[in-house]
Short mmCIF file of C-alpha atoms in Angstrom, two decimals:
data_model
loop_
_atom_site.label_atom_id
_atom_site.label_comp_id
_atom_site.label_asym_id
_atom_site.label_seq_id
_atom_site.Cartn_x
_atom_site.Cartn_y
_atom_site.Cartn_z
CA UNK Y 66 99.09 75.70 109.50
CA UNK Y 67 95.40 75.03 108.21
CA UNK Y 68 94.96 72.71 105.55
CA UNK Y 69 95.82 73.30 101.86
CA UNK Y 70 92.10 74.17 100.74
CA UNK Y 71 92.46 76.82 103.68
CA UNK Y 72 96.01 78.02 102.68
CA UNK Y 73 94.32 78.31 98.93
CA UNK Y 74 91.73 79.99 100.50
CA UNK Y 75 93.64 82.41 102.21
CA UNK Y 76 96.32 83.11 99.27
CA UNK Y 77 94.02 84.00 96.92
CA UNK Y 78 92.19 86.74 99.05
CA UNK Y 79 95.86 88.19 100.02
CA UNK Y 80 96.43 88.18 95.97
CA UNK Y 81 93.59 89.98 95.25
CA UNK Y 82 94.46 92.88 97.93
CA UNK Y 83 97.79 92.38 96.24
CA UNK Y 84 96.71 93.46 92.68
CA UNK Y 85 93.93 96.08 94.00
CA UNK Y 86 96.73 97.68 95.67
CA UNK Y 87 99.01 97.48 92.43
CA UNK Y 88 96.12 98.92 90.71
CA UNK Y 89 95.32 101.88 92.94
CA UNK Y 90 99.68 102.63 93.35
CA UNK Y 91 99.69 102.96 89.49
CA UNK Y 92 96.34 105.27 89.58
CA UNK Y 93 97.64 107.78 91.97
CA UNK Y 94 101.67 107.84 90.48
CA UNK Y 95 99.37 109.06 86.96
CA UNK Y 96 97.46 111.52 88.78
CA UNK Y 97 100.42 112.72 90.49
CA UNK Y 98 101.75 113.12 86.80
CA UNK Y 99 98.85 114.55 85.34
CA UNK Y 100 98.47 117.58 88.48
CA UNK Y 101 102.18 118.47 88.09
CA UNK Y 102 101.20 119.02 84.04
CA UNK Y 103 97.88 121.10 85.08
CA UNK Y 104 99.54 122.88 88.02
CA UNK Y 105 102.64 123.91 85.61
CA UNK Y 106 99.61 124.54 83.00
CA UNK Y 107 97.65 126.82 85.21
CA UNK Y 108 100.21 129.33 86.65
CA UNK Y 109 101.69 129.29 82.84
CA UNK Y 110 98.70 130.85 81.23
CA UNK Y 111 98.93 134.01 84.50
CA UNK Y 112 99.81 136.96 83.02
CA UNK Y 113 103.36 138.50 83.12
CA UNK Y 114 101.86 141.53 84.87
CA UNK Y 115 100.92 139.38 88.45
CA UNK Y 116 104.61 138.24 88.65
CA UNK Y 117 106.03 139.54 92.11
CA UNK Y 118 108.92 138.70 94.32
CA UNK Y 119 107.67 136.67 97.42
CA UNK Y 120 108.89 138.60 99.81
CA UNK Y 121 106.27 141.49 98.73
CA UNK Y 122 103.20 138.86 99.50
CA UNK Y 123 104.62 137.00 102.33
CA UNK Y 124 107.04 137.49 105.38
CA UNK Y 125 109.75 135.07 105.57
CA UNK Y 126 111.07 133.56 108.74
CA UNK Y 127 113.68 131.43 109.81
CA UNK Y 128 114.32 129.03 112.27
CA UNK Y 129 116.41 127.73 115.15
CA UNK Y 130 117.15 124.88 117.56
CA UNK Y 131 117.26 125.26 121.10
CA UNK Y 132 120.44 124.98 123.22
CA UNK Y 133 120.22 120.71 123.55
CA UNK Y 134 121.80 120.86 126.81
CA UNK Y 135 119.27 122.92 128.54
CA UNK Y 136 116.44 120.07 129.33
CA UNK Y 137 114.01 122.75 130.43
CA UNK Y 138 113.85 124.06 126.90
CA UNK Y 139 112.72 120.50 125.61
CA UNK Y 140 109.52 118.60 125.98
CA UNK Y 141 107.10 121.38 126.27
CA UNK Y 142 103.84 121.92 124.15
CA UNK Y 143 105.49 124.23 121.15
CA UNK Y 144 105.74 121.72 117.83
CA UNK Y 145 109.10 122.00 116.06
CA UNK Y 146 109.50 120.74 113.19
CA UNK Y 147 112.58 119.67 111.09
CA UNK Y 148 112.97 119.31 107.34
CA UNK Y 149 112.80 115.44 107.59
CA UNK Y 150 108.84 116.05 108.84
CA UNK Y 151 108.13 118.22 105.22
CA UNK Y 152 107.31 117.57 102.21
CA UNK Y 153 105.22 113.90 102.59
CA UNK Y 154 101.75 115.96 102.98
CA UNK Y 155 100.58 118.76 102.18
CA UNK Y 156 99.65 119.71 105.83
CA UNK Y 157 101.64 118.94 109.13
CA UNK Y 158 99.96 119.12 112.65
CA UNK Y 159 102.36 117.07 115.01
CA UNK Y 160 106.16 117.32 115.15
CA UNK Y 161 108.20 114.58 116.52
CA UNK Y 162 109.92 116.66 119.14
CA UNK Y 163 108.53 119.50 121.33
CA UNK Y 164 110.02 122.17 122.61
CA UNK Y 165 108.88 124.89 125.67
CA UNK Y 166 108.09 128.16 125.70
CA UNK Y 167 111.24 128.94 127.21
CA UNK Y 168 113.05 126.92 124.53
CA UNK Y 169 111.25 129.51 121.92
CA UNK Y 170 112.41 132.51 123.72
CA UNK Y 171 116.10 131.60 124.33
CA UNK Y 172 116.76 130.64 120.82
CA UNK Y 173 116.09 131.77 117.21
CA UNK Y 174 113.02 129.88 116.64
CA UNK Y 175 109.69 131.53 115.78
CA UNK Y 176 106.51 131.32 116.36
CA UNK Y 177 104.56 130.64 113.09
CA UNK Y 178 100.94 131.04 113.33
CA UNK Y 179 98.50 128.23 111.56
CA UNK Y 180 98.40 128.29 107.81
CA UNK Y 181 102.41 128.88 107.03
CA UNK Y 182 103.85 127.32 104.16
CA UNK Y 183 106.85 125.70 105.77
CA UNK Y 184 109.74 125.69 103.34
CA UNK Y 185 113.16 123.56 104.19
CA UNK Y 186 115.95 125.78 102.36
CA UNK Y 187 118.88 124.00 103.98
CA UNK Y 188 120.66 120.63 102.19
CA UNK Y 189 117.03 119.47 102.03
CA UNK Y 190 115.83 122.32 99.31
CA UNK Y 191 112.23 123.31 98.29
CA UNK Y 192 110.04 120.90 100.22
CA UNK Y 193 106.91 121.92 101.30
CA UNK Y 194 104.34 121.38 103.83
CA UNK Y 195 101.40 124.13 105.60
CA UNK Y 196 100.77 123.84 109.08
CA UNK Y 197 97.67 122.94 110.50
CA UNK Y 198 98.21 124.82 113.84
CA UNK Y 199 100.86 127.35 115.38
CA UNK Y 200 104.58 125.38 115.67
CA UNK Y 201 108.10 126.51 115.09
CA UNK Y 202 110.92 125.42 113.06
CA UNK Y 203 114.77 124.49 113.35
CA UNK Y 204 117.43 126.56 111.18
CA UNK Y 205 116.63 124.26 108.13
CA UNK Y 206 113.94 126.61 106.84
CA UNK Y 207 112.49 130.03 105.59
CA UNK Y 208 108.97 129.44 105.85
CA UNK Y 209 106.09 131.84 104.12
CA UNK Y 210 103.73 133.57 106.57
CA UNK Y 211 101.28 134.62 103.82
CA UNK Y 212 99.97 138.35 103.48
CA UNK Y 213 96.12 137.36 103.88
CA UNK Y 214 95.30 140.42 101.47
CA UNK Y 215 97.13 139.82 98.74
CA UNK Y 216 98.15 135.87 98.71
CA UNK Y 217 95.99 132.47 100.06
CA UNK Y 218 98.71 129.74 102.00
CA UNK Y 219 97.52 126.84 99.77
CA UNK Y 220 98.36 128.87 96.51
CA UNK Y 221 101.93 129.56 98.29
CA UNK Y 222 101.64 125.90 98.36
CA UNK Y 223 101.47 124.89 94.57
CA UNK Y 224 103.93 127.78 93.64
CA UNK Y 225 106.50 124.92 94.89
CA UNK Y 226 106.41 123.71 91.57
CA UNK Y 227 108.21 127.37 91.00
CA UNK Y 228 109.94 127.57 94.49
CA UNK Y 229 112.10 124.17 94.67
CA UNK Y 230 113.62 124.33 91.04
CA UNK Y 231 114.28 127.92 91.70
CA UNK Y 232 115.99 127.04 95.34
CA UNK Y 233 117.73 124.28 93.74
CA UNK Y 234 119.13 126.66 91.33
CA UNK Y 235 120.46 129.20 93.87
CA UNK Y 236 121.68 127.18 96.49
CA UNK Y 237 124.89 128.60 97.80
CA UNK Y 238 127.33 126.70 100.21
CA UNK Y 239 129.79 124.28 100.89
CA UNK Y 240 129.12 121.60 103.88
CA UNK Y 241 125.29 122.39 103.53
CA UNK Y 242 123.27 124.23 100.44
CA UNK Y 243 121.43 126.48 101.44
CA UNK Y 244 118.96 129.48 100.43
CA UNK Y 245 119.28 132.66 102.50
CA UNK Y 246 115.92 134.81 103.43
CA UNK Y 247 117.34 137.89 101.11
CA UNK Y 248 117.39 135.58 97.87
CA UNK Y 249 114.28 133.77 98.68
CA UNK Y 250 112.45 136.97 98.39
CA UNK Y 251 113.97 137.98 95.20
CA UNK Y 252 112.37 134.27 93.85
CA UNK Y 253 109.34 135.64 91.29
CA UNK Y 254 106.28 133.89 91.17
CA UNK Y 255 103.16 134.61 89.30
CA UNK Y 256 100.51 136.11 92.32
CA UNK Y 257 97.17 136.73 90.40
CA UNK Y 258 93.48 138.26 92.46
CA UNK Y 259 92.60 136.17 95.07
CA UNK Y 260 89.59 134.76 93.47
CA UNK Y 261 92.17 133.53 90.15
CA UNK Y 262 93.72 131.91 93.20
CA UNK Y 263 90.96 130.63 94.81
CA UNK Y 264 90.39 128.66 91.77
CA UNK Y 265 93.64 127.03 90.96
CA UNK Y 266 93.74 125.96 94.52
CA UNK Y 267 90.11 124.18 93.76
CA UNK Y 268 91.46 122.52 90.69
CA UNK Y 269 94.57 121.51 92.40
CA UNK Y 270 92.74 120.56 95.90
CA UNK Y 271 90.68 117.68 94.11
CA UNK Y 272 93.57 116.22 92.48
CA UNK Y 273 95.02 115.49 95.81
#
């Protein structure tokens, strides 16, 4: 315990952090508010005539979880991520838990190469993340390899603005919701050049 010009001292400095950080946490909840109004703004004004079904532009692949009680199928150097890891960024490099090579080809997980949009379609709907490098995913998900022709991975990205209400929608299921890889790729979203891409993804990139 200092003395009471110190503990002044020191109070007043913490309340100034206190209030900057106040500040900055009501600055980024408006811009949050203002991209979701430009991102629903931008793919609005796409024409009708770019709207496809995502499985034309994308492959979709599930997931899987190795057999727990094999401990040679754990702890390797293949990421595996869960839906609990998605949706807090918009990339992921690191899951919590690793599996091994053998884990990945003794169970239905897949390899997903860097730059898929990893979608959880199972009790946690819609959330989104793109991964930085190649990883694999449990049974929670239906994740969007993009086709690099026709559709860009961060533009799969803000079509989750589409995607999650959409999931939410169609959910099916009793002790989990879930979306199943046939009606995901009946979902339509607007899928314009690549350059009318490339700039929404600018706009959008900024914001965050």
């Amino acid at each position: 315990l200092p003395s009471p010009d110190e503990q002044d001292k020191i109070a007043s400095i913490l309340s100034i952090l206190a209030q900057r950080i106040d500040v900055q946490q009501k600055y980024v909840a408006a811009l949050k508010k203002y991209k979701r109004g430009l991102n629903h703004k931008l793919l609005s004004e796409i024409d009708e005539q770019y709207n496809r079904e995502l499985g034309t532009v994308c492959s979709i692949v599930g997931g899987g979880t190795p057999d727990t009680l094999r401990p040679e199928y754990w702890e390797g150097n293949v990421e595996w991520f869960t839906p609990s890891e998605i949706g807090k960024s918009k990339y992921v490099l690191s899951s919590l838990r690793k599996i091994s090579q053998v884990g990945l080809s003794n169970s239905s997980a897949k390899s997903l190469p860097s730059g898929t949009v990893l979608l959880t379609t199972r009790a946690t709907l819609g959330e989104m993340s793109i991964a930085r490098s190649e990883c694999s995913t449990n049974q929670g998900f239906q994740s969007l390899v993009s086709d690099s022709k026709r559709v860009l991975p961060e533009y799969l990205y803000y079509l989750q603005i589409l995607i999650k209400p959409w999931c939410e929608k169609y959910a099916s299921g009793n002790t989990f919701r879930e979306i199943s890889k046939a009606s995901l790729s009946k979902c339509v979203v607007p899928v314009p050049c690549l350059n009318s891409q490339k700039r929404i993804v600018c706009i959008l990139s900024r914001i965050d």
